[in-house]
Short mmCIF file of C-alpha atoms and ligand atoms in Angstrom, two decimals:
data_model
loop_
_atom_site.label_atom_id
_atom_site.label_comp_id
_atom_site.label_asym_id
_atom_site.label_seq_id
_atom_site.Cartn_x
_atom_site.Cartn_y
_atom_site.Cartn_z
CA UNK A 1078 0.00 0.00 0.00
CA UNK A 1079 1.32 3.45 -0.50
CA UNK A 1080 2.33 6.23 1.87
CA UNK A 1081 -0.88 8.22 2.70
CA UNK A 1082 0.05 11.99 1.84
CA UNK A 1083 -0.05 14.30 4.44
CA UNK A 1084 -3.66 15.58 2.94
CA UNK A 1085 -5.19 12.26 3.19
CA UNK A 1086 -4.01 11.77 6.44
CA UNK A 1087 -5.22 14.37 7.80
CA UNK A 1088 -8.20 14.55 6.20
CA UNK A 1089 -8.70 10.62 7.65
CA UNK A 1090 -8.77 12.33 11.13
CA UNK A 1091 -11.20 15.04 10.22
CA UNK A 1092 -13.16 12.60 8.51
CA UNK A 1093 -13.62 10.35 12.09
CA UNK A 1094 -14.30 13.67 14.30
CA UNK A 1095 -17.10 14.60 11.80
CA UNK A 1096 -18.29 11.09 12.00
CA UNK A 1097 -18.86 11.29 16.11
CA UNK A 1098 -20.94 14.24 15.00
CA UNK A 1099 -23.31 12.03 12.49
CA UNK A 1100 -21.37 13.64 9.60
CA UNK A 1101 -20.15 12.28 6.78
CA UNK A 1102 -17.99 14.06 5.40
CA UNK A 1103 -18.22 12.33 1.71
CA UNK A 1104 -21.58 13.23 1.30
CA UNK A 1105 -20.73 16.49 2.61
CA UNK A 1106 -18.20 17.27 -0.37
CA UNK A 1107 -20.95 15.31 -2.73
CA UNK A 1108 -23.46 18.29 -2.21
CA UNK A 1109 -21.25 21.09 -1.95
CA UNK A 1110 -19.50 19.86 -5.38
CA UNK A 1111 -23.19 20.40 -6.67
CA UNK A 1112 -23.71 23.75 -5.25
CA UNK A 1113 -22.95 26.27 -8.23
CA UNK A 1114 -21.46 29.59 -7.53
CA UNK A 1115 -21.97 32.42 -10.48
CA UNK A 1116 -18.52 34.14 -10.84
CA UNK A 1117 -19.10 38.31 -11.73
CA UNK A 1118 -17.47 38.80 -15.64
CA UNK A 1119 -17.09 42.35 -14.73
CA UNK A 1120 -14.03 41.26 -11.65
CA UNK A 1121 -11.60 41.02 -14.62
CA UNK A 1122 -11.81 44.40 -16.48
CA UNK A 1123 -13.63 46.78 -13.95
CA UNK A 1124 -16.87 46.95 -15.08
CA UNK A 1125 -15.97 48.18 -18.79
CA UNK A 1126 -17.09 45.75 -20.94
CA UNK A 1127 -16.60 46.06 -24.97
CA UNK A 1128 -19.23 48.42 -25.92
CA UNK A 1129 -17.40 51.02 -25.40
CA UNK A 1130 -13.89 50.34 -23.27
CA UNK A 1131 -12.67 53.97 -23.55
CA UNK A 1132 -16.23 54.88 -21.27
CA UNK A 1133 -16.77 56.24 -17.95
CA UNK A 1134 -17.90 53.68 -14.96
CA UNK A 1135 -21.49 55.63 -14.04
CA UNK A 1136 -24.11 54.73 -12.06
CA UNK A 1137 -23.14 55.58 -8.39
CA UNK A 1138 -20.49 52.42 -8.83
CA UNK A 1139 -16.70 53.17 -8.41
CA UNK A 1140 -14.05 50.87 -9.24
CA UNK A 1141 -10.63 51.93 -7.41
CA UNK A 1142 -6.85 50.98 -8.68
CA UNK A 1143 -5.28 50.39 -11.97
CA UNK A 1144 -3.35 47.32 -11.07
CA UNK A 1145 -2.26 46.17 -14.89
CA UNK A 1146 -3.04 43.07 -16.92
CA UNK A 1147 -6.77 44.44 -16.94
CA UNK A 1148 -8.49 42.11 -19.74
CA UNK A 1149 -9.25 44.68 -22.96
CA UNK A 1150 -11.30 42.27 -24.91
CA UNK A 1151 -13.73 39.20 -24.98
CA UNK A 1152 -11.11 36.79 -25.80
CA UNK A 1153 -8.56 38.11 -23.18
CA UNK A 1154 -11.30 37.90 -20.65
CA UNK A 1155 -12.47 34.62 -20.84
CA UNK A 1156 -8.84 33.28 -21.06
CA UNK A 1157 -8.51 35.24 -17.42
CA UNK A 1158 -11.70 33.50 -16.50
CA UNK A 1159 -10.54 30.08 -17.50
CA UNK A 1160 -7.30 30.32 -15.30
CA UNK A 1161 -9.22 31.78 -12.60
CA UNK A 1162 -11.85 28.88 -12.86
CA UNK A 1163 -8.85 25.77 -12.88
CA UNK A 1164 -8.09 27.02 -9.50
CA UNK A 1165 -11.59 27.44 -8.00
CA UNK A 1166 -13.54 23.63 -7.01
CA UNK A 1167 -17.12 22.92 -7.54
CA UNK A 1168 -19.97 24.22 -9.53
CA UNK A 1169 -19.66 27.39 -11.22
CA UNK A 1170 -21.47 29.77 -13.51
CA UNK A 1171 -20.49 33.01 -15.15
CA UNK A 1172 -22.61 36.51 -14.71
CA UNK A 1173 -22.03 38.96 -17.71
CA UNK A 1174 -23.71 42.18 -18.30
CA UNK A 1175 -24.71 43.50 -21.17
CA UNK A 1176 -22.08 45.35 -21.84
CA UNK A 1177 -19.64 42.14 -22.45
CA UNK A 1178 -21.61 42.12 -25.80
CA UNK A 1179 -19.44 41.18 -28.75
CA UNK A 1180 -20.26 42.95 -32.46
CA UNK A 1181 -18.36 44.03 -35.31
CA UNK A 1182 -20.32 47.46 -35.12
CA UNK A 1183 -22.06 49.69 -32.61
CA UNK A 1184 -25.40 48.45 -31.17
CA UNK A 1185 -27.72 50.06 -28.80
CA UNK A 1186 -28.39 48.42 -25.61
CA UNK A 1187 -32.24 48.34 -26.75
CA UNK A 1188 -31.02 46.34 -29.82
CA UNK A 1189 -28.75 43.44 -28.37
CA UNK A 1190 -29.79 40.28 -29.53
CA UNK A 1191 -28.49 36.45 -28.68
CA UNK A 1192 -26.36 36.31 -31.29
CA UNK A 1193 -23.96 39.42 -29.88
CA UNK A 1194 -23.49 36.56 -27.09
CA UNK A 1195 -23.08 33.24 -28.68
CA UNK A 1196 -19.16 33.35 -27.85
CA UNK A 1197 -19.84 33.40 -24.68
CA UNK A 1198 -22.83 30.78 -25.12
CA UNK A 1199 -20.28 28.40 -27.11
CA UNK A 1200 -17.38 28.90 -24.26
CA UNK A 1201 -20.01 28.06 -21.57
CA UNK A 1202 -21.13 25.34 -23.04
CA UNK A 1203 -17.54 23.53 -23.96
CA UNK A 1204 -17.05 23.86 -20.28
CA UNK A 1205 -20.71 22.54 -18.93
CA UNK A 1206 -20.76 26.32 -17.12
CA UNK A 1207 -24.48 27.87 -16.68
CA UNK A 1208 -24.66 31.65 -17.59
CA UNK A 1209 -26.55 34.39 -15.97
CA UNK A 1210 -27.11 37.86 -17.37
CA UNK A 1211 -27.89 41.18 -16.18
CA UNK A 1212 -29.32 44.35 -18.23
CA UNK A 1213 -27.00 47.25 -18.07
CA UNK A 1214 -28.56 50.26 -16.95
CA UNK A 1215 -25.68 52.72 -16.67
CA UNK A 1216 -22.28 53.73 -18.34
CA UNK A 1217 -24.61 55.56 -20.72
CA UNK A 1218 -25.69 58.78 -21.49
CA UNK A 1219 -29.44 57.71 -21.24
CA UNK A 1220 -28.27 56.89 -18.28
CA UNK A 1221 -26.24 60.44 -17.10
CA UNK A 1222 -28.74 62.02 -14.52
CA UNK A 1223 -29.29 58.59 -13.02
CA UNK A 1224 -32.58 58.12 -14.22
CA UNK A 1225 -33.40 54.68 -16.30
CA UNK A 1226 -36.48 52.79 -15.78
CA UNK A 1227 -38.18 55.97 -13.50
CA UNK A 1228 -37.12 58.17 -16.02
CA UNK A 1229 -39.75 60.74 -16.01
CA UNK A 1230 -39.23 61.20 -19.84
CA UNK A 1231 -41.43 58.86 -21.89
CA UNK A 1232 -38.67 58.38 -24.58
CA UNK A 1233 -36.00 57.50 -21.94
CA UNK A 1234 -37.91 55.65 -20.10
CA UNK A 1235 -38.79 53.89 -22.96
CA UNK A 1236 -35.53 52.69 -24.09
CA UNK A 1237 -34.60 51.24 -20.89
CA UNK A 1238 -37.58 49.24 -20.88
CA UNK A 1239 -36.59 47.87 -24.43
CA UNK A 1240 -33.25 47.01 -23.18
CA UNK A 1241 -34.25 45.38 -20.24
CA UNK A 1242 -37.00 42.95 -22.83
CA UNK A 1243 -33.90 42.84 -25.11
CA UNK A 1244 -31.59 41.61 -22.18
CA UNK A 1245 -34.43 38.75 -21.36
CA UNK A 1246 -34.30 37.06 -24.40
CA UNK A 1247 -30.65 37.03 -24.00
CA UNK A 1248 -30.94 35.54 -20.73
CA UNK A 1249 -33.63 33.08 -22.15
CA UNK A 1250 -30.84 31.86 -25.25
CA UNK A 1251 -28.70 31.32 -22.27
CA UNK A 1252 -31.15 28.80 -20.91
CA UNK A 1253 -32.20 27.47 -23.66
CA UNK A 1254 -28.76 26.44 -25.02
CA UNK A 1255 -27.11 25.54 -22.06
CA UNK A 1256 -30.38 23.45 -20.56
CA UNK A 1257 -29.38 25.35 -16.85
CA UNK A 1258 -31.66 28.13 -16.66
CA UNK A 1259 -30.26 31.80 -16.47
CA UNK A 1260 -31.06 34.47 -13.57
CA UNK A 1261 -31.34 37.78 -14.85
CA UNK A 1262 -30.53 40.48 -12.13
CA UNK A 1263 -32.32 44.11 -13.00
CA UNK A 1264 -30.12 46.65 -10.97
CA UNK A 1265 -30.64 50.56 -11.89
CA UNK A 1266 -29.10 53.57 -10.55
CA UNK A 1267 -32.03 55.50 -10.10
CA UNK A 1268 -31.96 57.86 -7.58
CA UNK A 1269 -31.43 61.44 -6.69
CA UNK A 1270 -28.19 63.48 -4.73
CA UNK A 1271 -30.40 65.55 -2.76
CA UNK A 1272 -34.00 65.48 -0.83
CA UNK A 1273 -36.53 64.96 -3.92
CA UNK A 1274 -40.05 66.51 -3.40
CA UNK A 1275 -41.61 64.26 -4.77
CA UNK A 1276 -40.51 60.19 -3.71
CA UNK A 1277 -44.00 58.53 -4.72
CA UNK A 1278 -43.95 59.15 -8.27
CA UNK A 1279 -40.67 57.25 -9.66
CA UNK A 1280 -41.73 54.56 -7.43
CA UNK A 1281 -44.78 54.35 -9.31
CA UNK A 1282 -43.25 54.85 -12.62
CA UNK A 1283 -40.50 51.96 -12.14
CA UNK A 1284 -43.64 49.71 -10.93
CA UNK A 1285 -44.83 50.06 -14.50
CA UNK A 1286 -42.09 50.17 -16.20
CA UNK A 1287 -41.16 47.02 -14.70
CA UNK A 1288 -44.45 45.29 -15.15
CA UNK A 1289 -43.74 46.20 -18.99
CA UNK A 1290 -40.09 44.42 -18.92
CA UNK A 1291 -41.49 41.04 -17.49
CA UNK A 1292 -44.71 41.33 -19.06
CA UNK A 1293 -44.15 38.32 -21.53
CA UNK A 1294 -44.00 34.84 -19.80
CA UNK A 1295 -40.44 33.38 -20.09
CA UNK A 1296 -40.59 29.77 -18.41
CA UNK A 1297 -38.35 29.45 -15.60
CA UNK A 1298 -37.04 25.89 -17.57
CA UNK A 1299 -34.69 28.94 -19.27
CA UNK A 1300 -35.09 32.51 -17.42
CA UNK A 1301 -35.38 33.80 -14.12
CA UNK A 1302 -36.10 37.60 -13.46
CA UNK A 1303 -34.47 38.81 -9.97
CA UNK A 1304 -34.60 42.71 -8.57
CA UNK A 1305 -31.99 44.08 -6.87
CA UNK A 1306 -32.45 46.68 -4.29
CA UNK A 1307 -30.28 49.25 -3.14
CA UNK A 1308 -30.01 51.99 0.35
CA UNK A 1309 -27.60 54.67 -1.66
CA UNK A 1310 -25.21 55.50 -4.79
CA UNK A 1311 -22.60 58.00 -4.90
CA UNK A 1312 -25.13 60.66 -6.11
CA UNK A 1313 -27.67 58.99 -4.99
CA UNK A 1314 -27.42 59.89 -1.47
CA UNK A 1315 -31.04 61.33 -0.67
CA UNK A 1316 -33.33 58.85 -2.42
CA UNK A 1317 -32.85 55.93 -4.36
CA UNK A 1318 -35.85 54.35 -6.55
CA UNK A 1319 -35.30 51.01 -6.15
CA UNK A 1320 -35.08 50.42 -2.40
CA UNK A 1321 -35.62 47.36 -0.20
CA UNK A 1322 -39.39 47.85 0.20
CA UNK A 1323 -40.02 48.29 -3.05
CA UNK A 1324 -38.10 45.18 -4.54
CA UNK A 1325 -39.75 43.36 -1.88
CA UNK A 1326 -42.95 44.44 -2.51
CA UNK A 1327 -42.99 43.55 -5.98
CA UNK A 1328 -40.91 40.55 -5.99
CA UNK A 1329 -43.41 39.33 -3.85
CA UNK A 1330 -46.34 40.35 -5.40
CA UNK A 1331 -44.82 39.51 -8.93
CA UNK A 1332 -43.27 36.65 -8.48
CA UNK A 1333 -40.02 37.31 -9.08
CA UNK A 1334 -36.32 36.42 -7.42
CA UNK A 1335 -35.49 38.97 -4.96
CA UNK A 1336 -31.96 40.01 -5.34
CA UNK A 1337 -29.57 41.14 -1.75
CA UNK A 1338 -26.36 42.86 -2.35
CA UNK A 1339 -24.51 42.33 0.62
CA UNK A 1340 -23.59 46.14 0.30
CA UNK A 1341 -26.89 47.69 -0.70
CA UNK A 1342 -28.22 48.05 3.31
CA UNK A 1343 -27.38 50.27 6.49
CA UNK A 1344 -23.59 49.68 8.12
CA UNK A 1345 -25.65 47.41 10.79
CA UNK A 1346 -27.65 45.20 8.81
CA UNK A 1347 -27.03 42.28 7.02
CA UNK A 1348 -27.85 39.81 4.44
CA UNK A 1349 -27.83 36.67 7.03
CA UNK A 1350 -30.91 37.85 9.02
CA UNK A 1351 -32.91 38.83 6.04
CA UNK A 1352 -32.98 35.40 4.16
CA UNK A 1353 -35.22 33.42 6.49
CA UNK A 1354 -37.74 36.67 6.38
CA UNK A 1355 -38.12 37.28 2.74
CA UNK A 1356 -37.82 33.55 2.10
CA UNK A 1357 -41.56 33.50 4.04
CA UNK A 1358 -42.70 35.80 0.93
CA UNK A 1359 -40.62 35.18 -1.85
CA UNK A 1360 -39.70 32.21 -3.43
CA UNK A 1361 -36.37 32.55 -4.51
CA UNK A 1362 -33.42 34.91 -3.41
CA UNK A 1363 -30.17 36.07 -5.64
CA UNK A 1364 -27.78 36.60 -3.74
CA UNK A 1365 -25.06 39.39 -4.73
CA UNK A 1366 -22.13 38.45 -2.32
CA UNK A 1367 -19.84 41.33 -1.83
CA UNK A 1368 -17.89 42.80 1.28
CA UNK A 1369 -18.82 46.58 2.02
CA UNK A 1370 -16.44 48.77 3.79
CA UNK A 1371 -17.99 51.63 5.16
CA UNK A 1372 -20.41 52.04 1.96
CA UNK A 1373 -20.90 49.88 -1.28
CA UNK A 1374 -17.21 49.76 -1.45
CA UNK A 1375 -17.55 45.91 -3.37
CA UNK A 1376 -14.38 44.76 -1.76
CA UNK A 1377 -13.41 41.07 -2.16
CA UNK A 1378 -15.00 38.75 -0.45
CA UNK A 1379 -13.27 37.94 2.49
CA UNK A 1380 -13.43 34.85 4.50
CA UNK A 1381 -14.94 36.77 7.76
CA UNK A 1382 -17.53 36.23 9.83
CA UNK A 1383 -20.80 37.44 7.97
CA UNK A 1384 -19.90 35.32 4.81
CA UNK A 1385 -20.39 32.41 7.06
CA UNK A 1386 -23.33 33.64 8.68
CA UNK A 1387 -24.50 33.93 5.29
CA UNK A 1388 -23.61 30.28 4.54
CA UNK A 1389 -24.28 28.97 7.58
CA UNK A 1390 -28.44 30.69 7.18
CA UNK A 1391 -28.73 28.62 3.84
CA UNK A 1392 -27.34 25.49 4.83
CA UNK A 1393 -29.89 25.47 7.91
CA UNK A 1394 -32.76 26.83 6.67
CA UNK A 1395 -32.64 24.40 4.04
CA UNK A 1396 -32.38 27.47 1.41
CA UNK A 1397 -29.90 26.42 -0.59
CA UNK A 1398 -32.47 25.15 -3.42
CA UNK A 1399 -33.72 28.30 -3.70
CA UNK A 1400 -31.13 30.37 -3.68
CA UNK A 1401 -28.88 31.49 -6.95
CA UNK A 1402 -25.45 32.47 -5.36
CA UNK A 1403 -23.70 35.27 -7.19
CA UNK A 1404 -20.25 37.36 -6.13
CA UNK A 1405 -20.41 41.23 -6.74
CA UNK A 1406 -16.89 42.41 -6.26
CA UNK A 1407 -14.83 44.94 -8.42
CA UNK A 1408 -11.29 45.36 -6.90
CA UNK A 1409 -8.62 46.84 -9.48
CA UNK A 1410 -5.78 47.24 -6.91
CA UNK A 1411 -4.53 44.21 -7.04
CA UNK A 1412 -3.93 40.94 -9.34
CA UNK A 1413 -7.84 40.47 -10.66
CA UNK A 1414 -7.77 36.58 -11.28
CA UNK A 1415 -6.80 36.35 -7.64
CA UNK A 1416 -9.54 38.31 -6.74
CA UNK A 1417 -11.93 36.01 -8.29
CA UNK A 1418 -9.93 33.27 -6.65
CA UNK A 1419 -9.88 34.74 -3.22
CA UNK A 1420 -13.65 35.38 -3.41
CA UNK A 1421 -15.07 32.04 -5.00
CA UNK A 1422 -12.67 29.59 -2.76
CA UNK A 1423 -14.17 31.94 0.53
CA UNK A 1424 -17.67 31.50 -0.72
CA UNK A 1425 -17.52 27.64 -1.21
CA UNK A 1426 -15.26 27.00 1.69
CA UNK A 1427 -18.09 28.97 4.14
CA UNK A 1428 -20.75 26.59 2.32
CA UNK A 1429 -18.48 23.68 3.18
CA UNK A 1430 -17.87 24.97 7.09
CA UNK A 1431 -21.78 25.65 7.17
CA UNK A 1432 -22.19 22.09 6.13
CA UNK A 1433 -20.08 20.58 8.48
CA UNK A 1434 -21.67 22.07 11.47
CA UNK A 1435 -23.03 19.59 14.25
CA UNK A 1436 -26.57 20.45 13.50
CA UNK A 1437 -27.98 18.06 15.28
CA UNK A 1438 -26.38 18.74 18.44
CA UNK A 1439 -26.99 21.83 17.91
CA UNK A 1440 -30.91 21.56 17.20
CA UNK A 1441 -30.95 19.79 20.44
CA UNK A 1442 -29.40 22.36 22.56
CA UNK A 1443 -31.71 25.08 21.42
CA UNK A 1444 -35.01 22.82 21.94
CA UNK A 1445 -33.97 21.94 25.41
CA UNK A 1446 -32.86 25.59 26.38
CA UNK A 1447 -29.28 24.50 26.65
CA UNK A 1448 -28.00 27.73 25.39
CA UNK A 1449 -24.19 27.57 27.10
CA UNK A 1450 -24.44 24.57 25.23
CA UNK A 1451 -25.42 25.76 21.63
CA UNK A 1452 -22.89 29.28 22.49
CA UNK A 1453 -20.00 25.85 23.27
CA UNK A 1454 -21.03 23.98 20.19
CA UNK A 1455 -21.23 27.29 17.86
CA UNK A 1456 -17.36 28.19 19.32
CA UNK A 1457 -15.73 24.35 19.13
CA UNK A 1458 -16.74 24.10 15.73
CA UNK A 1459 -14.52 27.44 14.75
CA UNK A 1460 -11.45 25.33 15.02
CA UNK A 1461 -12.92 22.02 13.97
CA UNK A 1462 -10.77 20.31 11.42
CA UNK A 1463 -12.56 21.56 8.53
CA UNK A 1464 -9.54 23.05 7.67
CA UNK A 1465 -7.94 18.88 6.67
CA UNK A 1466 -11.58 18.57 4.87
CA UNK A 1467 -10.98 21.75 2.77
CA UNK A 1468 -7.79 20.62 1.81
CA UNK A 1469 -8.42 17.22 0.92
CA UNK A 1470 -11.81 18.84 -1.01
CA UNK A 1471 -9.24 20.94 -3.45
CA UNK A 1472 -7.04 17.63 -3.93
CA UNK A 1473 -9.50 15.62 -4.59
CA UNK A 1474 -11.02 17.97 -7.11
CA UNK A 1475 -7.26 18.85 -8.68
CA UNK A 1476 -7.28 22.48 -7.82
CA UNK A 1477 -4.09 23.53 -5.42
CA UNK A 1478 -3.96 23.04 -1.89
CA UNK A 1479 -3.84 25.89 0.36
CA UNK A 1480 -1.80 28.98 -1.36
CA UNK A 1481 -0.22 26.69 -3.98
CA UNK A 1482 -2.80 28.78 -6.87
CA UNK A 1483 -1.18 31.89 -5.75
CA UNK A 1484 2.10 30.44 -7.58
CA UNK A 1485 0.23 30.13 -11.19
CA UNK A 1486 -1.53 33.12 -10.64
CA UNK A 1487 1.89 35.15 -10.24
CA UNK A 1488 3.03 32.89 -13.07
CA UNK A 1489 -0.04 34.00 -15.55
CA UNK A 1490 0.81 37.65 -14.69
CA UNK A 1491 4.13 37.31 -15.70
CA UNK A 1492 3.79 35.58 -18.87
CA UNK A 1493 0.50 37.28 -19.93
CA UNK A 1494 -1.09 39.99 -17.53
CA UNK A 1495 2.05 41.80 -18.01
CA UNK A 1496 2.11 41.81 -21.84
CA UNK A 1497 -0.99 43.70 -21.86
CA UNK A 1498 -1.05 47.40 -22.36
CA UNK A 1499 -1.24 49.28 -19.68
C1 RNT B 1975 -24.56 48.03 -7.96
C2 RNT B 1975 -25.11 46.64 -7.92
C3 RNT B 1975 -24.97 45.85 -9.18
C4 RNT B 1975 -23.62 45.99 -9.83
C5 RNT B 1975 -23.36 45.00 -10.96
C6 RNT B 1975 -22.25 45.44 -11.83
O1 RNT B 1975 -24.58 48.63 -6.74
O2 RNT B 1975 -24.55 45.94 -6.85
O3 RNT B 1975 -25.28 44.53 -8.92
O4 RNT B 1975 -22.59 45.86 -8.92
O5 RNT B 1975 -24.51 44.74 -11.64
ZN1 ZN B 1976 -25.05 43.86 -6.70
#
């Protein structure tokens, strides 16, 4: 017999303290495997996309840095993706905007059809990846005084609408040809710098406007619409269209997928408490996972303590089936790919800690009132040996152990991040 590696051995140990828990730890790894996580295009070139590289970021979004190797086109950008993805394990999507469009001329967002996506649709499907999509409501100048879909002008308003329809028959192509059906996230700026007079009226006016975009019956075989609310932009201080109530108001009463940025609330609120409350009225949650710092800042994701709160929520309220789990992140001040590493290897290894929590002991100690108990339980299982498990999940699914991706990341950046104009 051969020498066990240090991986398996360990992971042999971890495996038996799991198993005094009722946990095993293969059927663990089985179900996260088949958890899929949709990775954000718009990580590897700061939000730009190719409709127009050379334009502005707008919206009440920043993206901060200039770190170089920034992907400039469609082809550069999914080769970034494909060595981020070899270094990720389990189930992943892609996200792309509308923006990431690909055309040999100029077309308006309120005239993109599949076709200005079947690259993407043929490099998803080589690779057995689901796609999502998302309209793009800013970057625009129909967009400039952060007014889309409440845009008091008819003609505006208008266009926005079209784009949106446009961007669901997109999003139904991606279904369609992939046979994984696509979420497609409606986020819009709209909002105002200062106290507005009048707050009722947009409200109103995105209600229609949005009853106009989903109007037409897409089967949920190939398309999913989701809303995504929003507390504040930068110029949107004062008022912004699209907040909390609203989105849950009328993904509830329309039946669509609520979307929660981890960002998008007050400093003291979070994501983890709201799931098991809007999953009593809605049916199925996006989730945008981001990190804010002080405001929207869409850091990284980080491995920290709400992340697993987050996990930890959908693993135990048995809302993992109805949740679509998508990173948000733009950081351009340091090496992009590993951002996208960094952020999808947190998200799946919180799914895996959630997973690997004694919930039956746990259950248990709550019932019975046993709450030193449950507090002992909750702070044991912080250094459990999930650690080995983690480990031997990345072996097992040949992507590197611990830092070891950092290496070919640093390598990629040498031979090609750094060839890239600057
Ligand atoms: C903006 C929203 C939105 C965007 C992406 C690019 O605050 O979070 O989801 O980040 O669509
Ligand atoms: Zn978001």
């Amino acid at each position: 017999m051969s020498e066990q590696s240090p991986i398996t051995k360990a992971y042999e140990l971890a495996r038996e303290h799991f198993a005094r828990d009722g946990i095993d730890t293969e059927a663990v790894l089985a179900k996260l495997d088949a958890v899929p996580v949709s990775m954000h295009c718009w990580q590897g070139d700061d939000v730009k996309g190719f409709e127009n590289p050379d334009g502005e970021l707008t919206g009440g979004i920043q993206v901060s840095g200039n770190y170089p190797g920034r992907a400039r086109n469609a082809d550069q950008l999914r080769a970034d993706l494909d060595k981020a993805m070899s270094l990720i394990p389990g189930a992943k999507r892609l996200n792309l905007h509308a923006l990431y469009l690909e055309a040999d001329r100029k077309v308006e967002r309120d005239a993109i059809e599949p076709r200005h996506f079947q690259r993407w649709v043929d490099w998803a499907k080589e690779r057995g990846l689901g796609l999502d999509f998302n309209p793009s409501c800013f970057s625009h100048p129909k967009s400039a005084d952060n007014r889309t879909l409440s845009h008091p002008d008819a003609g505006i308003r208008q266009f926005w609408i079209d784009h949106c329809k446009a961007s669901r028959k997109v999003s139904e192509h991606f279904g369609r040809s992939l046979g994984k059906a696509s979420v497609m996230n409606i986020w819009i700026p709209d909002g105002s710098k200062d106290y507005p007079f009048d707050r009722y009226g947009p409200r109103e006016t995105l209600k229609d406007a949005l009853d106009e975009v989903i109007a037409e019956k897409i089967s949920t075989a190939f398309h999913y619409d989701a809303v995504e609310s929003k507390l504040f932009g930068i110029g949107a201080e004062a008022y912004t269209v699209g907040s909390n109530e609203f989105y849950m108001g009328y993904a509830a009463t329309r039946g669509t997928m609520l979307c929660l940025d981890a960002g998008h609330f007050h400093p003291t609120e979070v994501v983890s408490d709201k799931l098991s409350a809007v999953f009593q009225f809605v049916d199925r949650v996006l989730l945008h996972v981001s990190r804010p710092m002080r405001w929207d800042s869409d850091h990284v994701v980080l491995f920290d303590d709400e992340l697993q709160a987050i996990a930890n929520e959908l693993v135990r309220g048995k809302m993992l089936d109805r949740t679509a789990i998508g990173l948000d992140y733009f950081d351009a001040s340091i090496n992009r790919i590993a951002a996208w590493v960094i952020g999808m290897r947190n998200m799946r290894k919180a799914l895996m800690k959630a997973m690997l929590e004694p919930a039956a002991k746990l259950k248990a100690a709550e019932a019975s009132g046993d709450y030193a108990l449950r507090m002992a339980l909750f702070e044991e299982h912080k250094t459990s040996p999930w650690g080995a498990v983690w480990d031997h999940y990345c072996e097992s699914r040949n992507v590197p152990v611990g830092a070891a991706w950092f290496d070919i990341v640093k390598a990629y950046e040498r031979d090609v991040l750094a060839k890239r104009e600057s």
